[in-house]
Short mmCIF file of N, CA and C and ligand atoms in Angstrom, two decimals:
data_model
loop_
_atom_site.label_atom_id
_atom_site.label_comp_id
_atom_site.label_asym_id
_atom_site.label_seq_id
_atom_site.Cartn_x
_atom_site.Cartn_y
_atom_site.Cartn_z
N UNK V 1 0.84 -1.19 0.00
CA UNK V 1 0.00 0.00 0.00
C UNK V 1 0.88 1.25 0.00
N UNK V 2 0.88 2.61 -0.83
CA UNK V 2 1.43 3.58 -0.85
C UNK V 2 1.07 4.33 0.69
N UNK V 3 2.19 4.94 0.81
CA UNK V 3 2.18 5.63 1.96
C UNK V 3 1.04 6.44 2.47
N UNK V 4 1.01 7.24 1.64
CA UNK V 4 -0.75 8.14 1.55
C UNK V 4 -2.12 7.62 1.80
N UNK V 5 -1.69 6.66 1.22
CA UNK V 5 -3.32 5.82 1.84
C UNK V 5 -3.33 5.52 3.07
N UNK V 6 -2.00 4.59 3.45
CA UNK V 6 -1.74 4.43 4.81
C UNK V 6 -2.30 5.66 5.93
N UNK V 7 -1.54 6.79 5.77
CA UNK V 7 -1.96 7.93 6.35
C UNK V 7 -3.54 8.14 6.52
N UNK V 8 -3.93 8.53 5.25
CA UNK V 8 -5.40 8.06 5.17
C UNK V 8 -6.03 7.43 6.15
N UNK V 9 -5.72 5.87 5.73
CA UNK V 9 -7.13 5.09 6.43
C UNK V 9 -6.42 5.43 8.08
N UNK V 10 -4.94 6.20 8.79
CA UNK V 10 -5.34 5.95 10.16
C UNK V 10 -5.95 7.18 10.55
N UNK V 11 -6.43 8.55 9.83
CA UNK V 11 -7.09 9.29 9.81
C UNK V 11 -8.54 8.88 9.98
N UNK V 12 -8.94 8.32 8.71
CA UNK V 12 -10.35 7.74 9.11
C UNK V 12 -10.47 7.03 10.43
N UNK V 13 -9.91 5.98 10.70
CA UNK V 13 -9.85 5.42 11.83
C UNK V 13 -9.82 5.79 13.11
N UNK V 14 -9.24 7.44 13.59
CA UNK V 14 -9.77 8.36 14.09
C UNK V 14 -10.84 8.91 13.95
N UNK V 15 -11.00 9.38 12.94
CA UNK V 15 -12.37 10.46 12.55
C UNK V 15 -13.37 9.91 12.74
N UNK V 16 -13.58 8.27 12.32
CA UNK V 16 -14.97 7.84 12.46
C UNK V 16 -15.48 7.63 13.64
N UNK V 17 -14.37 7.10 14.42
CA UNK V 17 -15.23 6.80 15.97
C UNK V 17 -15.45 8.26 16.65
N UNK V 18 -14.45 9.43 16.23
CA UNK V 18 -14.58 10.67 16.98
C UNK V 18 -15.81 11.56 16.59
N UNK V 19 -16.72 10.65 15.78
CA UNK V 19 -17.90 11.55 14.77
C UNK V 19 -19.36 10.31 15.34
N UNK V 20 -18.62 9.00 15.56
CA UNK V 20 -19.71 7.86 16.02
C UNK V 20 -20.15 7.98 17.30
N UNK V 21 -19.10 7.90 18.26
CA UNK V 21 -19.28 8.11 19.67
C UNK V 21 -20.50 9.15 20.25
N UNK V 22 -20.17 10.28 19.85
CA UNK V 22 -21.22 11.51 19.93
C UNK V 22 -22.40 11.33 19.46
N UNK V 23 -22.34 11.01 18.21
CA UNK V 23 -23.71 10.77 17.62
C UNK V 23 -24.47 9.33 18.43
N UNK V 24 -23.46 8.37 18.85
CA UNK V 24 -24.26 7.33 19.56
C UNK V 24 -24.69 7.66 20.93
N UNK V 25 -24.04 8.44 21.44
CA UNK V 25 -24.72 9.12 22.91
C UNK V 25 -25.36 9.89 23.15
N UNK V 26 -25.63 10.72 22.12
CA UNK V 26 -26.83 11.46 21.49
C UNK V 26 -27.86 10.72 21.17
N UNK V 27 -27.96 10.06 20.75
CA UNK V 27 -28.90 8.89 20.50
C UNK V 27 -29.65 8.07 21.35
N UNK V 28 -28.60 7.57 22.42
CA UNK V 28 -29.08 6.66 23.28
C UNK V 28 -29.71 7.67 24.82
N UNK V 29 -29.34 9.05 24.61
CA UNK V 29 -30.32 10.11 25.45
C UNK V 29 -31.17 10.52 25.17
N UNK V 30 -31.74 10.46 23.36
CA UNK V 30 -32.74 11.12 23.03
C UNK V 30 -33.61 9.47 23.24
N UNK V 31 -33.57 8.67 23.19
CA UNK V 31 -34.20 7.54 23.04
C UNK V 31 -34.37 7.01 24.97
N UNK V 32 -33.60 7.80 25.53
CA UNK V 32 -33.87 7.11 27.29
C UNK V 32 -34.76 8.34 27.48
N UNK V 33 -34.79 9.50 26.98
CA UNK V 33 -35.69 10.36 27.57
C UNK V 33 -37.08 11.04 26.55
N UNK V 34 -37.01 10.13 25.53
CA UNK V 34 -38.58 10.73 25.01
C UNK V 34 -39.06 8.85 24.69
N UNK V 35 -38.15 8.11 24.67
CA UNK V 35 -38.73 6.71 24.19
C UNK V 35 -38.80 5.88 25.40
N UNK V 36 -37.98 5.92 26.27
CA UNK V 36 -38.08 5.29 28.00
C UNK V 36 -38.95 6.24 28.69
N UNK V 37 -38.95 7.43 28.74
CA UNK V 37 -38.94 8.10 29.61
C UNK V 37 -38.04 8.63 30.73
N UNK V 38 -36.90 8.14 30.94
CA UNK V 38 -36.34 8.79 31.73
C UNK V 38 -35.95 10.12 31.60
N UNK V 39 -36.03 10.66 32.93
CA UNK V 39 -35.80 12.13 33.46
C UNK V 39 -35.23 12.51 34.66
N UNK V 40 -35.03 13.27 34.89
CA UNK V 40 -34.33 13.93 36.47
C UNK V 40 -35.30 13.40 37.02
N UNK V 41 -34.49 13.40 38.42
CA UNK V 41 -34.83 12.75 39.59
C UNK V 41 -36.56 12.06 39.83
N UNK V 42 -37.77 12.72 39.37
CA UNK V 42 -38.73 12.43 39.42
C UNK V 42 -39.46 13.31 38.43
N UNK V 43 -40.82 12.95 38.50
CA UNK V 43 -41.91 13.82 38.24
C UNK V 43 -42.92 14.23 39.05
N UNK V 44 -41.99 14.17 40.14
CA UNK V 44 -42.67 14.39 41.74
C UNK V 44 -43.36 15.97 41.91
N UNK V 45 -42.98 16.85 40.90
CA UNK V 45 -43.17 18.43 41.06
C UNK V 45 -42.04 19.08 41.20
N UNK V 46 -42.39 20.17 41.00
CA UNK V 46 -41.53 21.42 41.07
C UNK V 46 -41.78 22.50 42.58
N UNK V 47 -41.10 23.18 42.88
CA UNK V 47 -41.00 23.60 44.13
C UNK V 47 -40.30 24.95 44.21
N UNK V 48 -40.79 26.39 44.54
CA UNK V 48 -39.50 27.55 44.63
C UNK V 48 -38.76 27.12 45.51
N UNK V 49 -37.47 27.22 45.39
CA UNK V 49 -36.37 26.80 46.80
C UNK V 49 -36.70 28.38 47.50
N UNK V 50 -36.65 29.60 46.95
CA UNK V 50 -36.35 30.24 48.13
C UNK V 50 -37.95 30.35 48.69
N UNK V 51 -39.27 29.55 48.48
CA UNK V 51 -40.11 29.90 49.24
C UNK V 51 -40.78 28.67 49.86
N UNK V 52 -39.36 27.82 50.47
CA UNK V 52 -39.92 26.59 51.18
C UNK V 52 -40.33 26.38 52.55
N UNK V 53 -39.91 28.16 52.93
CA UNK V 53 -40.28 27.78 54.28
C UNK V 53 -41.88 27.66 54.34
N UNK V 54 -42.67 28.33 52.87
CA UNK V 54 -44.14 28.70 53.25
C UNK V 54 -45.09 27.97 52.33
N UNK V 55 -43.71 27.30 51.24
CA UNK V 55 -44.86 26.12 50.75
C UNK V 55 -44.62 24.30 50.82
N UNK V 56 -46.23 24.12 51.27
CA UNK V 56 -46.32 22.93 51.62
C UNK V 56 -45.40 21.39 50.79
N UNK V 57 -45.34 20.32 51.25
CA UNK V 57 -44.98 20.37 52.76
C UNK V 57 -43.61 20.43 53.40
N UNK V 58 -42.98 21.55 52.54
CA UNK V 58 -41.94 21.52 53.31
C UNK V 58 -41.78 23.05 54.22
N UNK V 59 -42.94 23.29 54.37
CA UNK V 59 -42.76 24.40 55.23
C UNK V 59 -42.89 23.37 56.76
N UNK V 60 -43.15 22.18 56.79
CA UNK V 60 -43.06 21.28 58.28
C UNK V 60 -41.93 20.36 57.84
N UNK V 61 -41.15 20.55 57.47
CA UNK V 61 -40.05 19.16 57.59
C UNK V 61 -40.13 18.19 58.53
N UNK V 62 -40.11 17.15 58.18
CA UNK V 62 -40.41 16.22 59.75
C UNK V 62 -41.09 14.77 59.32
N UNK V 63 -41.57 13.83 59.79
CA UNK V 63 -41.78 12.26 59.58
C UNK V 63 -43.47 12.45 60.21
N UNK V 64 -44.30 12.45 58.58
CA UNK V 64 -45.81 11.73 59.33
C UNK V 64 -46.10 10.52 59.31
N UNK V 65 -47.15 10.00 59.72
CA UNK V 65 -47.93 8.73 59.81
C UNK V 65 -48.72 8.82 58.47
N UNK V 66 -49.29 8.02 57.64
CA UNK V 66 -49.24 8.18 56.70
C UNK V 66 -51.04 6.83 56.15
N UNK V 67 -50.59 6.12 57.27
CA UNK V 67 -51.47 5.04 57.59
C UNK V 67 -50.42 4.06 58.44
N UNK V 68 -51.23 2.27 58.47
CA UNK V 68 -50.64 2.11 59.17
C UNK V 68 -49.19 1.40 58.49
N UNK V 69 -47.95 1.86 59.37
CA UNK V 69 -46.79 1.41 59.01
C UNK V 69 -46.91 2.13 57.35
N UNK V 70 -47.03 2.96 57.69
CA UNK V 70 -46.73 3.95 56.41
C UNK V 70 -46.49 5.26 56.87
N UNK V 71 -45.46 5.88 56.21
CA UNK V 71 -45.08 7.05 56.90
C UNK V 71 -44.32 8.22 55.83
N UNK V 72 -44.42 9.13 55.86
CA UNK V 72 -43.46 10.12 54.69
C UNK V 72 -42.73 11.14 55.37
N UNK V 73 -41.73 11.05 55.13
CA UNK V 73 -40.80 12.03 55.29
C UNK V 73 -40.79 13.17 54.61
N UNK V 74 -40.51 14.49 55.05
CA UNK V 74 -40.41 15.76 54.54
C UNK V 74 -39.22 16.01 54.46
N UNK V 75 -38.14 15.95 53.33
CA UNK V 75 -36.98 15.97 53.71
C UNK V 75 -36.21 17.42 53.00
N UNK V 76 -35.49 18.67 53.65
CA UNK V 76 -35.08 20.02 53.04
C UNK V 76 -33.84 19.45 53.41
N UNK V 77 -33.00 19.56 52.09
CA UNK V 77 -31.85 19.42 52.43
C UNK V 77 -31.18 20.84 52.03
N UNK V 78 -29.43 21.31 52.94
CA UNK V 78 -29.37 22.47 52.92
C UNK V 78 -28.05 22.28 53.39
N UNK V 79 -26.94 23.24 52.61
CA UNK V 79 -25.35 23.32 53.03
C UNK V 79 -25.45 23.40 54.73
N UNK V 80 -25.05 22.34 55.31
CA UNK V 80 -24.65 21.33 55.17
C UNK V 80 -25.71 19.95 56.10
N UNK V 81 -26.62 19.89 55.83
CA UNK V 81 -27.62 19.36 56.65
C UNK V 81 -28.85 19.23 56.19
N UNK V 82 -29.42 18.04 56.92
CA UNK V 82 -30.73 17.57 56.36
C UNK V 82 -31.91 17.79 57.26
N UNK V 83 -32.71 18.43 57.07
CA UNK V 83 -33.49 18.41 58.13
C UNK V 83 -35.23 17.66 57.56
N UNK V 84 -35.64 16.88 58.54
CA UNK V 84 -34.85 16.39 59.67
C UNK V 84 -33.39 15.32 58.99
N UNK V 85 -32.72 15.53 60.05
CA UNK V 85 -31.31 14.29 59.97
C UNK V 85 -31.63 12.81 61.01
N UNK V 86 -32.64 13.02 61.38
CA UNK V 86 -32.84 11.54 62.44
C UNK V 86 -34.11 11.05 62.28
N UNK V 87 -34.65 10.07 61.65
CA UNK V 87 -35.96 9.66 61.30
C UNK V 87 -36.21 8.40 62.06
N UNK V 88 -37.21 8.45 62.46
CA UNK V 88 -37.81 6.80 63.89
C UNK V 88 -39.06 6.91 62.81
N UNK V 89 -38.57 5.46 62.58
CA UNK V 89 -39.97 4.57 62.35
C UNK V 89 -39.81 3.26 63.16
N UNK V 90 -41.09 2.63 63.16
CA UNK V 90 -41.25 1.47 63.52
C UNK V 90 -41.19 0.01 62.24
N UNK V 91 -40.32 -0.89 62.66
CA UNK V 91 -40.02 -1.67 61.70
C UNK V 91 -41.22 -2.35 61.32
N UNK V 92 -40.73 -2.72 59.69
CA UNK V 92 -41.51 -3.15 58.98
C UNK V 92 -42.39 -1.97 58.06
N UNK V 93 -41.93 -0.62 58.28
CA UNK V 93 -42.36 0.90 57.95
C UNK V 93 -42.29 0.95 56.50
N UNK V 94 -43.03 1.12 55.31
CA UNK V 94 -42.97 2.05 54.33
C UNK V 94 -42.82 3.34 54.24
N UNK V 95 -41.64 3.98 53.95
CA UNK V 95 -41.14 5.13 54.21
C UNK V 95 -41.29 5.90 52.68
N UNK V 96 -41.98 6.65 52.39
CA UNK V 96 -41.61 7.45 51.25
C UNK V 96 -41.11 8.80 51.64
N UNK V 97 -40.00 9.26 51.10
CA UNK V 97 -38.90 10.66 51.08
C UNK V 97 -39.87 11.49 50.15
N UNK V 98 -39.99 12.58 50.84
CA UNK V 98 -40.00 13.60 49.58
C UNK V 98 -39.37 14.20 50.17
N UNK V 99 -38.14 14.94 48.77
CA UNK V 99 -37.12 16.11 49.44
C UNK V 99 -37.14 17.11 48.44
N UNK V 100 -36.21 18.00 48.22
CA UNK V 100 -35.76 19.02 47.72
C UNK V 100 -34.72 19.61 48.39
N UNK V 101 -33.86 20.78 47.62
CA UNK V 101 -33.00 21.38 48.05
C UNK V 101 -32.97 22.75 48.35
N UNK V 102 -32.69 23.25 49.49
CA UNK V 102 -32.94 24.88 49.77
C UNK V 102 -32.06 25.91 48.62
N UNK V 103 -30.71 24.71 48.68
CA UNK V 103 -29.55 26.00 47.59
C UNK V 103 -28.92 25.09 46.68
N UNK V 104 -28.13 24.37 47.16
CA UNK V 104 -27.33 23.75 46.09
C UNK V 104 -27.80 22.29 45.57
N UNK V 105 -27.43 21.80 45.07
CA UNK V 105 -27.63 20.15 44.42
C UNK V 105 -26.99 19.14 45.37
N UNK V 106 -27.96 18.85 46.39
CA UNK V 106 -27.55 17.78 47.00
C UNK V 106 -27.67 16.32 46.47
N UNK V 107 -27.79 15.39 47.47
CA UNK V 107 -28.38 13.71 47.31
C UNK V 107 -28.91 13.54 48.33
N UNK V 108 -29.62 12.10 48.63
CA UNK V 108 -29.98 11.34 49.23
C UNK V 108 -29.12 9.77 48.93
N UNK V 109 -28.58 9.66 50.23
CA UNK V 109 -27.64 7.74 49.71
C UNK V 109 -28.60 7.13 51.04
N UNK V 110 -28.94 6.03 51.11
CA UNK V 110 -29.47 5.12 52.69
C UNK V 110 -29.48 3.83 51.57
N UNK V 111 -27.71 3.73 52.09
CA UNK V 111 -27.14 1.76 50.93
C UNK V 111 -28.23 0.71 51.77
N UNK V 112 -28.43 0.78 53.06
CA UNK V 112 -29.24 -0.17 53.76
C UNK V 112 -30.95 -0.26 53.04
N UNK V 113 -31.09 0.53 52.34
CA UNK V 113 -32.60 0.99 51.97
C UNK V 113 -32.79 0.97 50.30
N UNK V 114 -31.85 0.84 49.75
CA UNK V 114 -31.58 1.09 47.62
C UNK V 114 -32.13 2.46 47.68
N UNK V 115 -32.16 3.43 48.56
CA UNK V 115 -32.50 4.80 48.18
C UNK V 115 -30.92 5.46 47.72
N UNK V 116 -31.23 6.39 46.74
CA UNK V 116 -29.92 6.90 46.08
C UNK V 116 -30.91 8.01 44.88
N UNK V 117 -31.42 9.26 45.50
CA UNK V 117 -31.56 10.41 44.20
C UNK V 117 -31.00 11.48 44.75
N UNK V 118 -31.35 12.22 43.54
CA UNK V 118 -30.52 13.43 43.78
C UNK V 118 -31.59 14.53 43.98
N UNK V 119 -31.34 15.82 44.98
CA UNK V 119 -31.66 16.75 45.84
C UNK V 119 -31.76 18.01 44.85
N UNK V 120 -32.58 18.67 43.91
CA UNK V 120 -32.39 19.53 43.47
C UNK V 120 -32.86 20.56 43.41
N UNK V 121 -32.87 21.54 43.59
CA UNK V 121 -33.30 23.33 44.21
C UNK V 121 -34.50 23.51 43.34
N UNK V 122 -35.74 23.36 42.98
CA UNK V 122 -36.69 23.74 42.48
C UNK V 122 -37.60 22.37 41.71
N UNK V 123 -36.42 21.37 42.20
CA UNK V 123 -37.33 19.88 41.79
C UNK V 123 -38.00 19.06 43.10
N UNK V 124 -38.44 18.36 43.10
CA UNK V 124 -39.29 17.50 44.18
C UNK V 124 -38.31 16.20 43.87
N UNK V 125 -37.78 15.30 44.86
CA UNK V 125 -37.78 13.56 44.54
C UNK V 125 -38.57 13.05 45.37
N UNK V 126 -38.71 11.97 45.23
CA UNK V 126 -39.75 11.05 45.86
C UNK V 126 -39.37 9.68 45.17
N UNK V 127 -39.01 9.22 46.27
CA UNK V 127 -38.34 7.91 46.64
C UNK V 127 -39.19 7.07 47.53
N UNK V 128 -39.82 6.01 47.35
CA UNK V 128 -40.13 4.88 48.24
C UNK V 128 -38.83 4.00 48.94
N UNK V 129 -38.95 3.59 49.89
CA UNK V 129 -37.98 2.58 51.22
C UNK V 129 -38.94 1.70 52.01
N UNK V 130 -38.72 0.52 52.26
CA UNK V 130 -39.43 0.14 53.18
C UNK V 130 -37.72 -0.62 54.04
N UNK V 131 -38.53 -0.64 55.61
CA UNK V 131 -37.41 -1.03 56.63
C UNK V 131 -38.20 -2.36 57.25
N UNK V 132 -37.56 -3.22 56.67
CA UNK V 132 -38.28 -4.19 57.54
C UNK V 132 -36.98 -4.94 58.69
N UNK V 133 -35.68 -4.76 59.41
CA UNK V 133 -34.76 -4.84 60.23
C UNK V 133 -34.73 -3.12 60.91
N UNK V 134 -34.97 -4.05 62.01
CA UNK V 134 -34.24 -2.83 63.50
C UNK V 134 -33.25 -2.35 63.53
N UNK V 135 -32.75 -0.98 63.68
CA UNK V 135 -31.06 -0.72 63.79
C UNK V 135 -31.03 0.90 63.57
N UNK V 136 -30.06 1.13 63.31
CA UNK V 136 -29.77 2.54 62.84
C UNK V 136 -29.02 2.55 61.31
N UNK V 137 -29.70 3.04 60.72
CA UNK V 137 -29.11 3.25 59.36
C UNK V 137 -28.71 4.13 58.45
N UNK V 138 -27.40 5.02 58.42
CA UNK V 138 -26.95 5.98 58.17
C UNK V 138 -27.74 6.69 56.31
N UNK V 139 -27.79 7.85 56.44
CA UNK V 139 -27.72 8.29 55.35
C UNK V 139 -26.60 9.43 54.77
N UNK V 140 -26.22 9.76 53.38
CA UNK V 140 -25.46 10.57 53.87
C UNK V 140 -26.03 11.44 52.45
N UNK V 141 -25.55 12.63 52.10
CA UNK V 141 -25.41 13.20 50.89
C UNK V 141 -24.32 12.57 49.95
N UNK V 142 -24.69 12.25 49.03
CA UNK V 142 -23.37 12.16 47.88
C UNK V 142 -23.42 12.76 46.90
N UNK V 143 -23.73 13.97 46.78
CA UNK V 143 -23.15 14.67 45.73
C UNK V 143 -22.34 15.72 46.03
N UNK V 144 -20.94 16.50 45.91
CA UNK V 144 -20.37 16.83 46.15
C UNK V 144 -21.11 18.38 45.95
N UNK V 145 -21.17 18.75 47.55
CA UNK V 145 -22.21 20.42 47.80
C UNK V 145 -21.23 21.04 48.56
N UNK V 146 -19.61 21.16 48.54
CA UNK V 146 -18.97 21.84 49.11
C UNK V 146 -17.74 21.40 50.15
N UNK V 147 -17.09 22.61 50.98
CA UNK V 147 -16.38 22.62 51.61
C UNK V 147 -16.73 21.28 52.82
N UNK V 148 -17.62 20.98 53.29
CA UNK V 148 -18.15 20.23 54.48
C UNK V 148 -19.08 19.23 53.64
N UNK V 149 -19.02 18.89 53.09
CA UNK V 149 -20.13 17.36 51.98
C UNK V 149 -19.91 16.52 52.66
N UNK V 150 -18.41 16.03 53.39
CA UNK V 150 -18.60 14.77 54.00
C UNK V 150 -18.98 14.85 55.19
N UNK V 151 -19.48 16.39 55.72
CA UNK V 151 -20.03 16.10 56.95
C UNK V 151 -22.00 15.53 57.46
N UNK V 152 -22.32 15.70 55.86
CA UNK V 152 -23.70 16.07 55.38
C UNK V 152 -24.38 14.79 55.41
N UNK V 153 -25.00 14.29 56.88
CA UNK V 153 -25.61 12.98 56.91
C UNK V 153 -26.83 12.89 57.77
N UNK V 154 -27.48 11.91 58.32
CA UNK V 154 -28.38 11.37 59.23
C UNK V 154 -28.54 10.41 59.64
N UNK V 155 -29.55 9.70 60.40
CA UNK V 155 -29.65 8.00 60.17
C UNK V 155 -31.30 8.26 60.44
N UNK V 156 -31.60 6.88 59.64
CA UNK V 156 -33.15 6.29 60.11
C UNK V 156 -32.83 5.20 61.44
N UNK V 157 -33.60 5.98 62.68
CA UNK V 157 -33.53 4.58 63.29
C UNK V 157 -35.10 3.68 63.40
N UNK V 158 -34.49 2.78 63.09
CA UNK V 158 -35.88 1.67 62.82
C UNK V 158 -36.27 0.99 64.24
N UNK V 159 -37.32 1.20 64.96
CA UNK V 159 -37.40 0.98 66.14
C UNK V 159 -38.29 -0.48 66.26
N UNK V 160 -38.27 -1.36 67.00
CA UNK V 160 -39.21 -2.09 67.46
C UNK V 160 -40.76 -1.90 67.46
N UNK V 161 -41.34 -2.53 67.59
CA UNK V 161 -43.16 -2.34 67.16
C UNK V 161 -43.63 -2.11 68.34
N UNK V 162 -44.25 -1.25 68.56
CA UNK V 162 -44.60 -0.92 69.97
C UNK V 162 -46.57 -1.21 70.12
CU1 CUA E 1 -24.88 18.02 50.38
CU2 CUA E 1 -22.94 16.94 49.63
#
């Protein structure tokens, strides 16, 4: 083969995957989010962050009863803290999270629970958990919200049936 061609085809051989790649991940996002449906965190609603102290329900942050052994959490998360950060249920509890974020882009992680979304300033998530073991079970933020992120946690403690 003359030299030139050589040159050539390792040109193409660059060019094509550097022109395929893009176009295939382009592809496989337009097809997860108008042909799957997937989307951010939920379709739980939208929310003003700066007017959460006065709209529902996160103007009460805090753990209701919900029925029985059903319960929802109100969860505002906020540099650097979750409020609430300590949740008691009674085991065997269906727990659904709804959170949001006051400022920045937090998370929600609880590895004991497969809960894992992300916290975002004018979005709603809503996450189902159920706890059926007693204990304390850490949560933490994982998305990186700053100087103090790894201080940014809580636990569910799952209490006995009373
Ligand atoms: Cu909040 Cu990291």
């Amino acid at each position: 083969m003359k030299r030139g061609t050589t040159v050539y085809l390792y040109e193409l051989a660059w060019i094509l995957p550097s022109i395929a790649i893009p176009v295939g991940m382009l592809s496989a996002l337009l097809v997860t989010a108008f042909g799957a449906g997937i989307h951010v965190p939920s379709t739980a609603g939208r929310v003003d962050p700066a007017r959460l102290a006065e709209t529902a329900p996160f103007d009460q942050p805090g753990v209701v009863q919900t029925g029985p052994l059903s319960y929802e959490v109100r969860l505002v998360s906020q540099i650097w803290s979750f409020t609430p950060n300590e949740i008691r249920v009674p085991v065997g509890s269906r727990v659904t999270f709804v959170g949001t974020s006051r400022d920045v882009i937090h998370g929600l992680f609880i590895p004991s629970a497969n809960v894992n979304v992300m916290l975002i300033p004018g979005q709603i998530s809503r996450v189902v958990a159920r706890f059926d073991r007693e204990g304390e079970f850490f949560f933490a933020c994982h998305e990186y919200c700053g100087i103090a992120h790894h201080t940014m946690g809580g636990k569910v403690i799952v209490e006995p049936r009373s």
